[in-house]
C-alpha positions as a LaTeX table, in Angstrom:
\begin{tabular}{lrrr}
\hline
Residue & $x$ (\AA) & $y$ (\AA) & $z$ (\AA) \\
\hline
Met1 & 23.85 & 9.46 & 62.19 \\
Pro2 & 23.40 & 6.69 & 59.62 \\
Ile3 & 22.52 & 8.95 & 56.65 \\
Leu4 & 25.05 & 10.63 & 54.41 \\
Thr5 & 24.52 & 13.14 & 51.62 \\
Arg6 & 26.96 & 13.70 & 48.77 \\
Arg7 & 28.37 & 16.73 & 50.59 \\
Asn8 & 29.07 & 15.16 & 53.97 \\
Leu9 & 30.08 & 11.79 & 52.50 \\
Leu10 & 33.47 & 13.30 & 51.64 \\
Lys11 & 33.84 & 14.57 & 55.20 \\
Ala12 & 32.88 & 11.18 & 56.68 \\
Ser13 & 35.37 & 9.43 & 54.41 \\
Ala14 & 38.12 & 11.71 & 55.61 \\
Val15 & 37.32 & 10.90 & 59.23 \\
Ala16 & 37.25 & 7.19 & 58.43 \\
Gly17 & 40.66 & 7.54 & 56.86 \\
Ala18 & 42.04 & 8.37 & 60.29 \\
Tyr19 & 41.09 & 4.84 & 61.31 \\
Gly20 & 42.40 & 3.38 & 58.05 \\
Val21 & 42.18 & $-0.06$ & 56.44 \\
Gly22 & 44.63 & $-1.99$ & 54.32 \\
Leu23 & 47.00 & $-4.92$ & 54.30 \\
Gly24 & 46.80 & $-8.35$ & 52.87 \\
Leu25 & 45.70 & $-11.60$ & 54.43 \\
Ala26 & 49.20 & $-11.96$ & 55.85 \\
Gly27 & 48.21 & $-9.36$ & 58.45 \\
Arg28 & 51.30 & $-7.11$ & 58.39 \\
Phe29 & 51.50 & $-3.41$ & 57.61 \\
Thr30 & 54.08 & $-2.16$ & 55.14 \\
Ala31 & 56.39 & 0.75 & 55.90 \\
Ala32 & 54.17 & 2.97 & 53.75 \\
Gln33 & 51.10 & 1.81 & 55.65 \\
Ala34 & 51.91 & 2.43 & 59.28 \\
Ala35 & 49.37 & 1.09 & 61.74 \\
Pro36 & 46.83 & 3.83 & 62.47 \\
Glu37 & 45.76 & 5.02 & 65.89 \\
Pro38 & 43.27 & 2.36 & 67.02 \\
Met39 & 39.59 & 3.11 & 67.23 \\
Val40 & 38.52 & 2.42 & 70.83 \\
Leu41 & 35.52 & 0.11 & 71.18 \\
Lys42 & 34.59 & $-0.23$ & 74.83 \\
Thr43 & 31.79 & $-2.58$ & 75.81 \\
Gln44 & 29.43 & $-1.16$ & 78.36 \\
Lys45 & 25.86 & $-1.15$ & 79.57 \\
Thr46 & 23.51 & 1.53 & 78.35 \\
Glu47 & 19.80 & 2.24 & 78.03 \\
Ala48 & 17.71 & 3.38 & 75.09 \\
Lys49 & 14.10 & 4.18 & 74.31 \\
Ile50 & 13.05 & 1.29 & 72.08 \\
Met51 & 9.40 & 1.36 & 73.18 \\
Asp52 & 7.15 & 4.25 & 74.20 \\
Val53 & 6.87 & 2.99 & 77.79 \\
Gly54 & 10.30 & 4.25 & 78.81 \\
Pro55 & 13.98 & 3.40 & 78.39 \\
Thr56 & 15.09 & $-0.22$ & 78.15 \\
Lys57 & 17.78 & $-0.92$ & 80.73 \\
Asn58 & 20.71 & $-3.36$ & 80.65 \\
Met59 & 21.34 & $-2.86$ & 76.96 \\
Leu60 & 24.88 & $-3.53$ & 75.74 \\
Thr61 & 26.89 & $-1.54$ & 73.24 \\
Trp62 & 30.29 & $-0.27$ & 72.23 \\
Gly63 & 31.09 & 3.40 & 72.63 \\
Glu64 & 29.71 & 6.18 & 74.74 \\
His65 & 26.00 & 5.42 & 74.46 \\
Gly66 & 23.27 & 4.23 & 72.14 \\
Met67 & 23.59 & 2.03 & 69.08 \\
Pro68 & 27.06 & 0.69 & 68.24 \\
Pro69 & 28.75 & 3.04 & 65.77 \\
Val70 & 28.79 & 2.42 & 62.03 \\
Ile71 & 32.48 & 1.76 & 61.45 \\
Arg72 & 33.79 & 3.14 & 58.17 \\
Met73 & 36.95 & 1.68 & 56.70 \\
Lys74 & 38.59 & 1.97 & 53.30 \\
Lys75 & 39.50 & $-0.89$ & 51.01 \\
Gly76 & 43.23 & $-1.51$ & 51.02 \\
Glu77 & 44.09 & 0.78 & 53.94 \\
Pro78 & 45.11 & $-0.24$ & 57.50 \\
Phe79 & 42.49 & $-0.35$ & 60.23 \\
Ala80 & 43.04 & $-0.82$ & 63.95 \\
Ala81 & 40.67 & $-1.13$ & 66.89 \\
Arg82 & 41.20 & $-1.69$ & 70.59 \\
Leu83 & 38.49 & $-3.68$ & 72.33 \\
Ile84 & 38.20 & $-2.74$ & 76.01 \\
Asn85 & 35.79 & $-4.87$ & 77.97 \\
Gly86 & 33.66 & $-2.91$ & 80.42 \\
Ile87 & 31.12 & $-5.64$ & 81.20 \\
Asp88 & 31.29 & $-8.66$ & 83.51 \\
Asp89 & 31.08 & $-11.27$ & 80.73 \\
Pro90 & 34.13 & $-12.19$ & 78.65 \\
Thr91 & 33.81 & $-11.02$ & 75.06 \\
Thr92 & 35.48 & $-10.70$ & 71.65 \\
Ile93 & 34.76 & $-9.01$ & 68.31 \\
His94 & 34.17 & $-10.97$ & 65.12 \\
Trp95 & 34.39 & $-8.92$ & 61.90 \\
His96 & 31.64 & $-10.68$ & 59.99 \\
Gly97 & 32.39 & $-11.18$ & 56.29 \\
Leu98 & 35.85 & $-9.61$ & 56.32 \\
Arg99 & 38.61 & $-11.81$ & 54.88 \\
Ile100 & 41.28 & $-10.97$ & 57.42 \\
Pro101 & 44.08 & $-12.88$ & 59.22 \\
Asn102 & 42.90 & $-15.75$ & 61.41 \\
Lys103 & 44.26 & $-14.27$ & 64.64 \\
Met104 & 41.98 & $-11.24$ & 64.11 \\
Asp105 & 38.77 & $-13.27$ & 63.62 \\
Gly106 & 37.52 & $-13.01$ & 67.22 \\
Val107 & 36.55 & $-16.62$ & 67.97 \\
Pro108 & 37.53 & $-17.78$ & 71.49 \\
Phe109 & 40.03 & $-20.64$ & 71.60 \\
Leu110 & 40.14 & $-21.04$ & 67.81 \\
Thr111 & 41.72 & $-17.63$ & 67.13 \\
Gln112 & 42.14 & $-15.57$ & 70.31 \\
Pro113 & 41.74 & $-15.65$ & 74.11 \\
Tyr114 & 38.71 & $-14.29$ & 75.90 \\
Val115 & 38.75 & $-10.61$ & 76.80 \\
Tyr116 & 37.70 & $-10.36$ & 80.44 \\
Leu117 & 36.41 & $-7.35$ & 82.40 \\
Asn118 & 38.88 & $-4.41$ & 82.19 \\
Asp119 & 41.12 & $-6.33$ & 79.77 \\
Ala120 & 41.80 & $-5.28$ & 76.19 \\
Phe121 & 42.60 & $-6.82$ & 72.82 \\
Asp122 & 44.08 & $-5.07$ & 69.79 \\
Tyr123 & 42.75 & $-5.82$ & 66.31 \\
Ala124 & 44.73 & $-4.69$ & 63.26 \\
Phe125 & 44.05 & $-5.70$ & 59.68 \\
Thr126 & 43.43 & $-4.45$ & 56.17 \\
Pro127 & 40.15 & $-5.48$ & 54.56 \\
Pro128 & 40.78 & $-6.46$ & 50.94 \\
Asp129 & 37.10 & $-6.11$ & 50.00 \\
Ala130 & 34.71 & $-3.18$ & 49.77 \\
Gly131 & 31.08 & $-3.53$ & 50.77 \\
Thr132 & 28.71 & $-3.79$ & 53.73 \\
Phe133 & 29.77 & $-6.00$ & 56.65 \\
Trp134 & 29.13 & $-6.05$ & 60.40 \\
Tyr135 & 30.70 & $-6.82$ & 63.76 \\
His136 & 29.52 & $-8.70$ & 66.85 \\
Pro137 & 30.81 & $-10.76$ & 69.79 \\
His138 & 31.53 & $-14.45$ & 69.45 \\
Cys139 & 31.14 & $-15.06$ & 73.16 \\
Asn140 & 27.90 & $-15.24$ & 75.17 \\
Thr141 & 26.25 & $-14.35$ & 71.89 \\
Met142 & 22.63 & $-14.88$ & 72.87 \\
Thr143 & 22.96 & $-12.34$ & 75.67 \\
Gln144 & 25.48 & $-9.91$ & 74.19 \\
Met145 & 24.01 & $-9.78$ & 70.67 \\
Gly146 & 20.47 & $-10.04$ & 72.00 \\
His147 & 21.05 & $-7.02$ & 74.23 \\
Gly148 & 22.48 & $-4.80$ & 71.50 \\
Met149 & 26.07 & $-5.65$ & 70.59 \\
Thr150 & 25.70 & $-5.71$ & 66.80 \\
Gly151 & 27.16 & $-2.96$ & 64.62 \\
Val152 & 27.53 & $-2.27$ & 60.89 \\
Ile153 & 30.78 & $-1.91$ & 58.93 \\
Val154 & 31.05 & 0.00 & 55.65 \\
Val155 & 34.24 & $-0.61$ & 53.68 \\
Glu156 & 34.45 & 2.16 & 51.11 \\
Asn157 & 35.95 & 2.04 & 47.63 \\
Pro158 & 36.84 & 5.46 & 46.23 \\
Lys159 & 36.09 & 4.09 & 42.75 \\
Asp160 & 32.43 & 3.47 & 43.60 \\
Pro161 & 29.82 & 5.39 & 41.57 \\
Val162 & 28.49 & 8.57 & 43.14 \\
Phe163 & 25.14 & 8.49 & 44.95 \\
Asp164 & 23.18 & 11.49 & 46.19 \\
Ala165 & 22.68 & 10.03 & 49.66 \\
Glu166 & 23.51 & 6.93 & 51.68 \\
Ile167 & 21.55 & 5.37 & 54.53 \\
Val168 & 22.76 & 2.47 & 56.67 \\
Leu169 & 20.18 & 0.35 & 58.52 \\
Asn170 & 21.00 & $-2.03$ & 61.37 \\
Leu171 & 18.00 & $-4.41$ & 61.38 \\
Arg172 & 17.23 & $-6.42$ & 64.50 \\
Asp173 & 14.62 & $-7.58$ & 67.00 \\
Trp174 & 14.48 & $-7.21$ & 70.77 \\
Arg175 & 12.99 & $-9.63$ & 73.32 \\
Leu176 & 11.12 & $-7.09$ & 75.45 \\
Gly177 & 8.06 & $-7.30$ & 77.69 \\
Gly178 & 5.22 & $-4.82$ & 77.89 \\
Asp179 & 7.25 & $-2.68$ & 80.30 \\
Gly180 & 10.06 & $-2.32$ & 77.76 \\
Gln181 & 12.49 & $-4.49$ & 79.72 \\
Phe182 & 14.25 & $-7.66$ & 78.59 \\
Ile183 & 12.53 & $-11.01$ & 78.91 \\
Gln184 & 13.99 & $-14.52$ & 78.47 \\
Gln185 & 16.17 & $-14.48$ & 75.35 \\
Phe186 & 15.13 & $-17.90$ & 74.05 \\
Lys187 & 12.68 & $-20.75$ & 74.54 \\
Pro188 & 14.06 & $-24.31$ & 74.26 \\
Arg189 & 11.03 & $-25.42$ & 72.23 \\
Asp190 & 11.65 & $-22.64$ & 69.71 \\
Ala191 & 15.43 & $-23.15$ & 69.70 \\
Ala192 & 14.77 & $-26.69$ & 68.48 \\
Arg193 & 12.70 & $-25.26$ & 65.62 \\
Ala194 & 13.05 & $-21.97$ & 63.70 \\
Gly195 & 14.34 & $-20.01$ & 66.70 \\
Thr196 & 12.85 & $-17.60$ & 69.24 \\
Phe197 & 11.66 & $-14.38$ & 67.64 \\
Gly198 & 11.86 & $-10.95$ & 69.17 \\
Thr199 & 8.80 & $-9.05$ & 70.33 \\
Val200 & 9.87 & $-5.61$ & 69.06 \\
Arg201 & 11.39 & $-4.90$ & 65.66 \\
Ser202 & 13.77 & $-2.06$ & 64.92 \\
Ala203 & 15.95 & $-0.33$ & 62.38 \\
Asn204 & 18.85 & 1.57 & 63.95 \\
Trp205 & 17.33 & 0.93 & 67.39 \\
Gln206 & 14.11 & 2.72 & 66.36 \\
Gln207 & 10.68 & 1.50 & 65.39 \\
Gln208 & 9.90 & 2.51 & 61.80 \\
Pro209 & 12.30 & 5.47 & 61.56 \\
Gln210 & 12.01 & 7.93 & 58.67 \\
Tyr211 & 14.95 & 9.42 & 56.77 \\
Asp212 & 15.14 & 12.16 & 54.15 \\
Ala213 & 16.78 & 11.71 & 50.76 \\
Pro214 & 16.97 & 14.07 & 47.74 \\
Ala215 & 13.90 & 13.97 & 45.49 \\
Gly216 & 14.73 & 12.38 & 42.15 \\
Gly217 & 18.12 & 11.37 & 43.52 \\
Leu218 & 19.88 & 8.04 & 43.83 \\
Leu219 & 19.93 & 6.65 & 47.35 \\
Arg220 & 22.38 & 3.93 & 48.36 \\
Leu221 & 20.64 & 1.87 & 51.03 \\
Arg222 & 22.84 & $-0.51$ & 53.00 \\
Leu223 & 20.98 & $-3.12$ & 55.07 \\
Ala224 & 22.57 & $-5.46$ & 57.61 \\
Ile225 & 20.51 & $-8.19$ & 59.30 \\
Thr226 & 22.10 & $-8.36$ & 62.75 \\
Asp227 & 19.21 & $-10.19$ & 64.39 \\
Val228 & 19.81 & $-13.48$ & 66.22 \\
Thr229 & 16.83 & $-15.27$ & 64.63 \\
Arg230 & 14.66 & $-13.48$ & 62.08 \\
Ile231 & 14.72 & $-14.18$ & 58.34 \\
Tyr232 & 13.58 & $-11.25$ & 56.22 \\
Ser233 & 11.76 & $-11.00$ & 52.90 \\
Phe234 & 12.38 & $-7.46$ & 51.71 \\
Lys235 & 9.85 & $-5.46$ & 49.68 \\
Leu236 & 9.97 & $-1.83$ & 48.58 \\
Asp237 & 6.93 & 0.39 & 47.97 \\
Gly238 & 6.82 & 3.89 & 46.49 \\
Ala239 & 9.92 & 3.53 & 44.33 \\
Ala240 & 11.92 & 0.95 & 42.43 \\
Gly241 & 14.97 & $-0.53$ & 44.11 \\
Thr242 & 17.84 & $-2.07$ & 42.17 \\
Val243 & 19.87 & $-4.77$ & 43.92 \\
Ile244 & 23.54 & $-3.87$ & 43.46 \\
Ala245 & 25.27 & $-6.01$ & 46.11 \\
Ile246 & 24.56 & $-8.89$ & 48.49 \\
Asp247 & 26.81 & $-9.84$ & 51.40 \\
Gly248 & 29.40 & $-7.22$ & 50.51 \\
Asn249 & 29.87 & $-8.32$ & 46.89 \\
Pro250 & 28.41 & $-6.86$ & 43.68 \\
Val251 & 25.71 & $-9.07$ & 42.19 \\
Pro252 & 26.66 & $-10.69$ & 38.86 \\
Glu253 & 23.73 & $-8.92$ & 37.21 \\
Arg254 & 21.66 & $-6.15$ & 38.77 \\
Phe255 & 17.93 & $-6.75$ & 39.16 \\
Thr256 & 14.88 & $-4.92$ & 40.46 \\
Leu257 & 13.87 & $-5.85$ & 43.98 \\
Asp258 & 10.57 & $-7.69$ & 44.06 \\
Thr259 & 10.88 & $-9.79$ & 47.21 \\
Leu260 & 14.18 & $-11.18$ & 48.42 \\
Asp261 & 14.77 & $-13.55$ & 51.33 \\
Leu262 & 17.88 & $-13.04$ & 53.46 \\
Gly263 & 18.79 & $-14.40$ & 56.88 \\
Pro264 & 20.71 & $-13.31$ & 59.97 \\
Gly265 & 24.25 & $-12.33$ & 59.05 \\
Glu266 & 23.40 & $-11.30$ & 55.48 \\
Arg267 & 23.57 & $-7.82$ & 53.96 \\
Leu268 & 21.85 & $-6.10$ & 51.05 \\
Glu269 & 22.67 & $-2.96$ & 49.07 \\
Leu270 & 20.00 & $-1.21$ & 47.01 \\
Ala271 & 20.12 & 1.71 & 44.61 \\
Ile272 & 16.79 & 3.50 & 45.05 \\
Arg273 & 15.68 & 6.18 & 42.63 \\
Met274 & 13.71 & 8.51 & 44.92 \\
Pro275 & 10.36 & 9.95 & 43.72 \\
Asp276 & 10.41 & 13.35 & 42.01 \\
Asp277 & 7.68 & 14.87 & 44.20 \\
Glu278 & 8.79 & 16.44 & 47.47 \\
Gly279 & 7.22 & 14.67 & 50.43 \\
Ala280 & 6.67 & 11.39 & 48.61 \\
Ile281 & 7.33 & 8.35 & 50.82 \\
Val282 & 9.21 & 5.16 & 50.03 \\
Ser283 & 8.74 & 2.30 & 52.48 \\
Leu284 & 10.89 & $-0.75$ & 53.16 \\
Ser285 & 8.95 & $-3.74$ & 54.50 \\
Asp286 & 9.53 & $-7.30$ & 55.64 \\
Ile287 & 6.78 & $-9.62$ & 54.42 \\
His288 & 8.39 & $-12.96$ & 55.33 \\
Ser289 & 6.07 & $-13.87$ & 58.18 \\
Thr290 & 2.32 & $-13.76$ & 58.69 \\
Asn291 & 2.90 & $-10.46$ & 60.51 \\
Pro292 & 4.42 & $-8.15$ & 57.85 \\
Ala293 & 5.99 & $-4.94$ & 59.09 \\
Val294 & 7.27 & $-1.64$ & 57.72 \\
Leu295 & 10.91 & $-1.38$ & 58.78 \\
Ala296 & 11.72 & 2.19 & 57.72 \\
Thr297 & 10.53 & 4.94 & 55.40 \\
Phe298 & 12.35 & 7.46 & 53.22 \\
Arg299 & 10.97 & 10.89 & 52.34 \\
Ala300 & 11.83 & 12.75 & 49.15 \\
Val301 & 12.97 & 16.34 & 49.86 \\
Gly302 & 13.88 & 19.32 & 47.67 \\
Asn303 & 13.64 & 19.83 & 43.94 \\
Ser304 & 14.05 & 16.73 & 41.81 \\
Leu305 & 17.62 & 15.88 & 40.80 \\
Lys306 & 16.20 & 13.84 & 37.92 \\
Arg307 & 18.82 & 11.10 & 38.22 \\
Asp308 & 18.58 & 7.85 & 36.25 \\
Val309 & 19.62 & 4.57 & 37.88 \\
Arg310 & 20.71 & 3.32 & 34.45 \\
Asp311 & 23.54 & 5.88 & 34.56 \\
Leu312 & 24.92 & 4.32 & 37.73 \\
Gly313 & 28.34 & 2.82 & 37.06 \\
Pro314 & 29.35 & $-0.67$ & 38.17 \\
Leu315 & 30.83 & $-1.64$ & 41.51 \\
Asp316 & 34.29 & $-3.16$ & 41.33 \\
Ala317 & 34.40 & $-6.89$ & 41.95 \\
Asn318 & 36.24 & $-7.82$ & 45.12 \\
Pro319 & 39.54 & $-9.71$ & 44.62 \\
Val320 & 38.17 & $-13.13$ & 45.55 \\
Ala321 & 39.97 & $-16.07$ & 43.94 \\
Lys322 & 37.82 & $-18.21$ & 41.64 \\
Ala323 & 37.79 & $-21.94$ & 42.30 \\
Asp324 & 38.83 & $-24.40$ & 39.60 \\
Leu325 & 35.77 & $-26.65$ & 39.50 \\
Ser326 & 37.52 & $-29.23$ & 37.32 \\
Ser327 & 40.06 & $-30.01$ & 40.05 \\
Ala328 & 38.11 & $-29.03$ & 43.16 \\
Glu329 & 37.82 & $-31.48$ & 46.04 \\
His330 & 34.28 & $-31.93$ & 47.42 \\
Ile331 & 33.41 & $-31.56$ & 51.10 \\
Pro332 & 30.11 & $-33.20$ & 52.17 \\
Leu333 & 28.14 & $-31.21$ & 54.72 \\
Gln334 & 24.80 & $-32.30$ & 56.17 \\
Leu335 & 22.68 & $-30.16$ & 58.46 \\
Ser336 & 20.49 & $-32.19$ & 60.79 \\
Ala337 & 18.94 & $-32.46$ & 64.21 \\
Ser338 & 21.09 & $-34.06$ & 66.90 \\
Ala339 & 20.30 & $-37.21$ & 68.80 \\
Asp340 & 22.31 & $-35.86$ & 71.72 \\
Lys341 & 19.93 & $-33.83$ & 73.89 \\
Gly342 & 22.34 & $-33.28$ & 76.77 \\
Pro343 & 23.74 & $-29.89$ & 77.75 \\
Ser344 & 27.14 & $-28.62$ & 76.66 \\
Asp345 & 29.24 & $-26.40$ & 78.91 \\
Ser346 & 31.09 & $-23.31$ & 77.78 \\
Ile347 & 32.56 & $-20.30$ & 79.53 \\
Cys348 & 31.41 & $-18.35$ & 76.49 \\
Gly349 & 27.77 & $-19.14$ & 77.15 \\
Ser350 & 25.85 & $-22.40$ & 76.83 \\
Leu351 & 22.12 & $-22.61$ & 76.27 \\
Gly352 & 22.12 & $-25.93$ & 78.11 \\
Tyr353 & 20.76 & $-27.95$ & 75.19 \\
Thr354 & 22.00 & $-29.77$ & 72.10 \\
Phe355 & 19.47 & $-29.81$ & 69.27 \\
Trp356 & 21.47 & $-29.53$ & 66.04 \\
Ala357 & 24.47 & $-31.08$ & 64.26 \\
Ile358 & 26.73 & $-30.83$ & 61.22 \\
Asn359 & 27.66 & $-34.19$ & 59.70 \\
Lys360 & 26.03 & $-35.83$ & 62.74 \\
Val361 & 28.45 & $-34.10$ & 65.13 \\
Ala362 & 27.12 & $-31.48$ & 67.54 \\
Trp363 & 29.47 & $-28.66$ & 68.53 \\
Gln364 & 30.70 & $-29.17$ & 72.08 \\
Gly365 & 30.95 & $-25.49$ & 72.92 \\
Asp366 & 33.90 & $-23.13$ & 73.15 \\
Thr367 & 36.67 & $-25.29$ & 74.52 \\
Pro368 & 40.46 & $-25.56$ & 74.23 \\
Asp369 & 39.92 & $-29.07$ & 72.86 \\
Pro370 & 37.19 & $-28.69$ & 70.22 \\
Thr371 & 35.89 & $-31.43$ & 67.99 \\
Ala372 & 37.97 & $-32.32$ & 64.94 \\
Pro373 & 37.66 & $-29.97$ & 61.96 \\
Leu374 & 35.02 & $-30.70$ & 59.36 \\
Ala375 & 37.89 & $-30.98$ & 56.85 \\
Glu376 & 41.58 & $-30.14$ & 56.61 \\
Leu377 & 42.25 & $-28.10$ & 53.49 \\
Lys378 & 45.44 & $-27.36$ & 51.59 \\
Leu379 & 46.32 & $-23.70$ & 51.18 \\
Gly380 & 45.59 & $-22.49$ & 47.65 \\
Lys381 & 43.54 & $-25.51$ & 46.60 \\
Ser382 & 39.98 & $-25.34$ & 45.22 \\
Tyr383 & 37.06 & $-26.92$ & 47.09 \\
Val384 & 33.30 & $-27.35$ & 46.74 \\
Ile385 & 31.05 & $-27.70$ & 49.78 \\
Asp386 & 28.17 & $-30.05$ & 48.99 \\
Met387 & 25.69 & $-28.83$ & 51.60 \\
Glu388 & 22.40 & $-30.61$ & 52.27 \\
Asn389 & 19.66 & $-29.46$ & 54.63 \\
Leu390 & 17.91 & $-32.47$ & 56.18 \\
Thr391 & 15.81 & $-30.31$ & 58.52 \\
Pro392 & 12.40 & $-28.64$ & 57.96 \\
His393 & 13.86 & $-25.20$ & 58.74 \\
Leu394 & 15.87 & $-22.49$ & 56.99 \\
His395 & 19.50 & $-22.06$ & 58.05 \\
Pro396 & 21.78 & $-19.10$ & 57.16 \\
Ile397 & 25.17 & $-20.85$ & 57.08 \\
His398 & 28.14 & $-18.51$ & 57.53 \\
Leu399 & 31.79 & $-19.25$ & 56.74 \\
His400 & 34.48 & $-17.20$ & 58.47 \\
Gly401 & 37.62 & $-15.91$ & 56.77 \\
Met402 & 36.88 & $-16.85$ & 53.16 \\
Ser403 & 34.27 & $-16.16$ & 50.49 \\
Phe404 & 32.50 & $-18.75$ & 48.36 \\
Thr405 & 30.59 & $-18.68$ & 45.08 \\
Thr406 & 27.20 & $-20.34$ & 44.73 \\
Val407 & 27.41 & $-22.97$ & 41.99 \\
Ser408 & 24.08 & $-24.82$ & 41.92 \\
Ser409 & 20.97 & $-25.77$ & 43.88 \\
Asn410 & 18.45 & $-28.57$ & 43.46 \\
Thr411 & 15.49 & $-26.34$ & 44.42 \\
Lys412 & 15.98 & $-23.15$ & 42.38 \\
Gln413 & 18.08 & $-21.35$ & 39.83 \\
Val414 & 20.92 & $-19.52$ & 41.58 \\
Met415 & 23.20 & $-16.71$ & 40.50 \\
Pro416 & 26.97 & $-17.16$ & 40.88 \\
Leu417 & 27.04 & $-14.79$ & 43.83 \\
Val418 & 30.22 & $-14.35$ & 45.86 \\
Ser419 & 29.24 & $-14.45$ & 49.53 \\
Asp420 & 30.07 & $-15.60$ & 53.05 \\
Thr421 & 26.53 & $-16.65$ & 54.12 \\
Tyr422 & 24.03 & $-18.89$ & 52.34 \\
Leu423 & 20.38 & $-19.23$ & 53.37 \\
Ile424 & 19.63 & $-22.89$ & 52.71 \\
Glu425 & 16.04 & $-24.09$ & 52.38 \\
Pro426 & 14.58 & $-27.31$ & 53.79 \\
Asn427 & 15.57 & $-30.31$ & 51.64 \\
Glu428 & 17.87 & $-28.14$ & 49.54 \\
Lys429 & 21.20 & $-29.38$ & 48.22 \\
Val430 & 23.60 & $-26.59$ & 47.24 \\
Gln431 & 27.17 & $-26.43$ & 45.98 \\
Leu432 & 29.46 & $-23.64$ & 47.20 \\
Ser433 & 32.91 & $-23.29$ & 45.62 \\
Phe434 & 35.91 & $-21.49$ & 47.08 \\
Val435 & 39.70 & $-21.35$ & 47.19 \\
Ala436 & 41.27 & $-22.13$ & 50.57 \\
Asp437 & 43.45 & $-19.03$ & 50.47 \\
Asn438 & 43.46 & $-17.98$ & 54.13 \\
Pro439 & 45.37 & $-20.20$ & 56.61 \\
Gly440 & 43.93 & $-21.04$ & 60.02 \\
Asp441 & 40.90 & $-22.58$ & 61.72 \\
Trp442 & 37.72 & $-21.02$ & 60.30 \\
Leu443 & 34.34 & $-21.40$ & 61.96 \\
Leu444 & 31.32 & $-22.49$ & 59.90 \\
His445 & 27.92 & $-22.26$ & 61.57 \\
Cys446 & 24.26 & $-21.39$ & 61.36 \\
His447 & 23.72 & $-17.71$ & 62.14 \\
Ile448 & 20.43 & $-18.34$ & 63.88 \\
Ile449 & 22.26 & $-18.08$ & 67.18 \\
Glu450 & 20.15 & $-20.66$ & 69.01 \\
His451 & 21.04 & $-23.18$ & 66.30 \\
Gln452 & 24.70 & $-22.20$ & 66.46 \\
Lys453 & 24.86 & $-22.51$ & 70.26 \\
Thr454 & 22.97 & $-25.82$ & 70.37 \\
Gly455 & 25.18 & $-27.73$ & 67.96 \\
Met456 & 25.06 & $-26.45$ & 64.35 \\
Thr457 & 28.70 & $-25.33$ & 64.31 \\
Ser458 & 31.94 & $-26.74$ & 62.96 \\
Tyr459 & 35.17 & $-25.43$ & 61.44 \\
Leu460 & 37.51 & $-25.85$ & 58.49 \\
Arg461 & 41.27 & $-26.01$ & 58.91 \\
Val462 & 43.43 & $-24.48$ & 56.16 \\
Val463 & 47.13 & $-25.43$ & 56.29 \\
\hline
\end{tabular}
């Protein structure tokens, strides 16, 4: 269940401790931090009632049934998971936003082999950062993610301020027909534009679910956009929401949510002061498109706790190295359409088209001989990505393995947010600074999956 109260939060944390979390980027456990018993994540088919017409078949998940589990880890403690593949397609797990060793990153050919039917792969790492993250395949992503294989990760910090309740929402669309069954996952015409949108929207695999939270209490709401296409503009009604973290990192200065645009791959944490009156409703909506929708509602229950959000202590900053802008080397990065319209082949799923490119090079698919890296970086050196969007569409650009800080934009004032995903606007030029502190080949791509799979992908090599 994705809601925690203050009472059962302690119990859930104790259970999560059995899974563990904690080592450095080197990827080795110390004698005092023995590798824990791995959490088993088995891919399998399932069915669930997304629409009122009956259960949707051929859904994909990890675990026994239903939505993939919310995985709880602890900052600085070892975590281990064993992926067992129970479906016909090869698969992997990418731990989105976690700064972990390269061999644990879950990208076929770049970091690990495919995991075929009935095979297994062991992941073991220690997340250095607390916050909200998520996990998903990096193989046959349009099908596997589109059919359900997206789950949320919560990395806890025992030093975090105390909330009265916590709710985790996995936000995503489904491409379903009127009978509740899957239809074609993408349309080429839409893939060459903003992407193919789902027909049914959900939070935690439900349409407009409602959760209870203590009246007058402080609710920690963790949102993860695990959709393959949709960009959200969040709005809260019935209570004030304070933005405390974006993409797993505390915001430099907290602010009240008015509307906030975030794209696939991004996460948001809100501190919501629930209404004092029992039964009062708070609603979370997406108003980005011409078809706004309520995503979930929260009902105040019990006598008012009369909490004050101004009493909420700060979140610890994650230990992300700060780039030296005076000595940083600049990496030019242009997002554009591709002149190459031919198909690209890949055992990990090709859409059969090439529409997009980074620096005029379209990704050739998952192959043992990929294109050259976007840049070869020296370990420990500071860099700035000068990213320019030459297309008329938004692109959430995600960097694996490292975190960057937003420096400047030519279209708006930006906060110096530490992040792993940046939603770049049409004609925007943005500077993202980071320290190349994690060796290996690190993917960089648009997280609108149709864009990723049709060319808007590259990688950085840190040596």
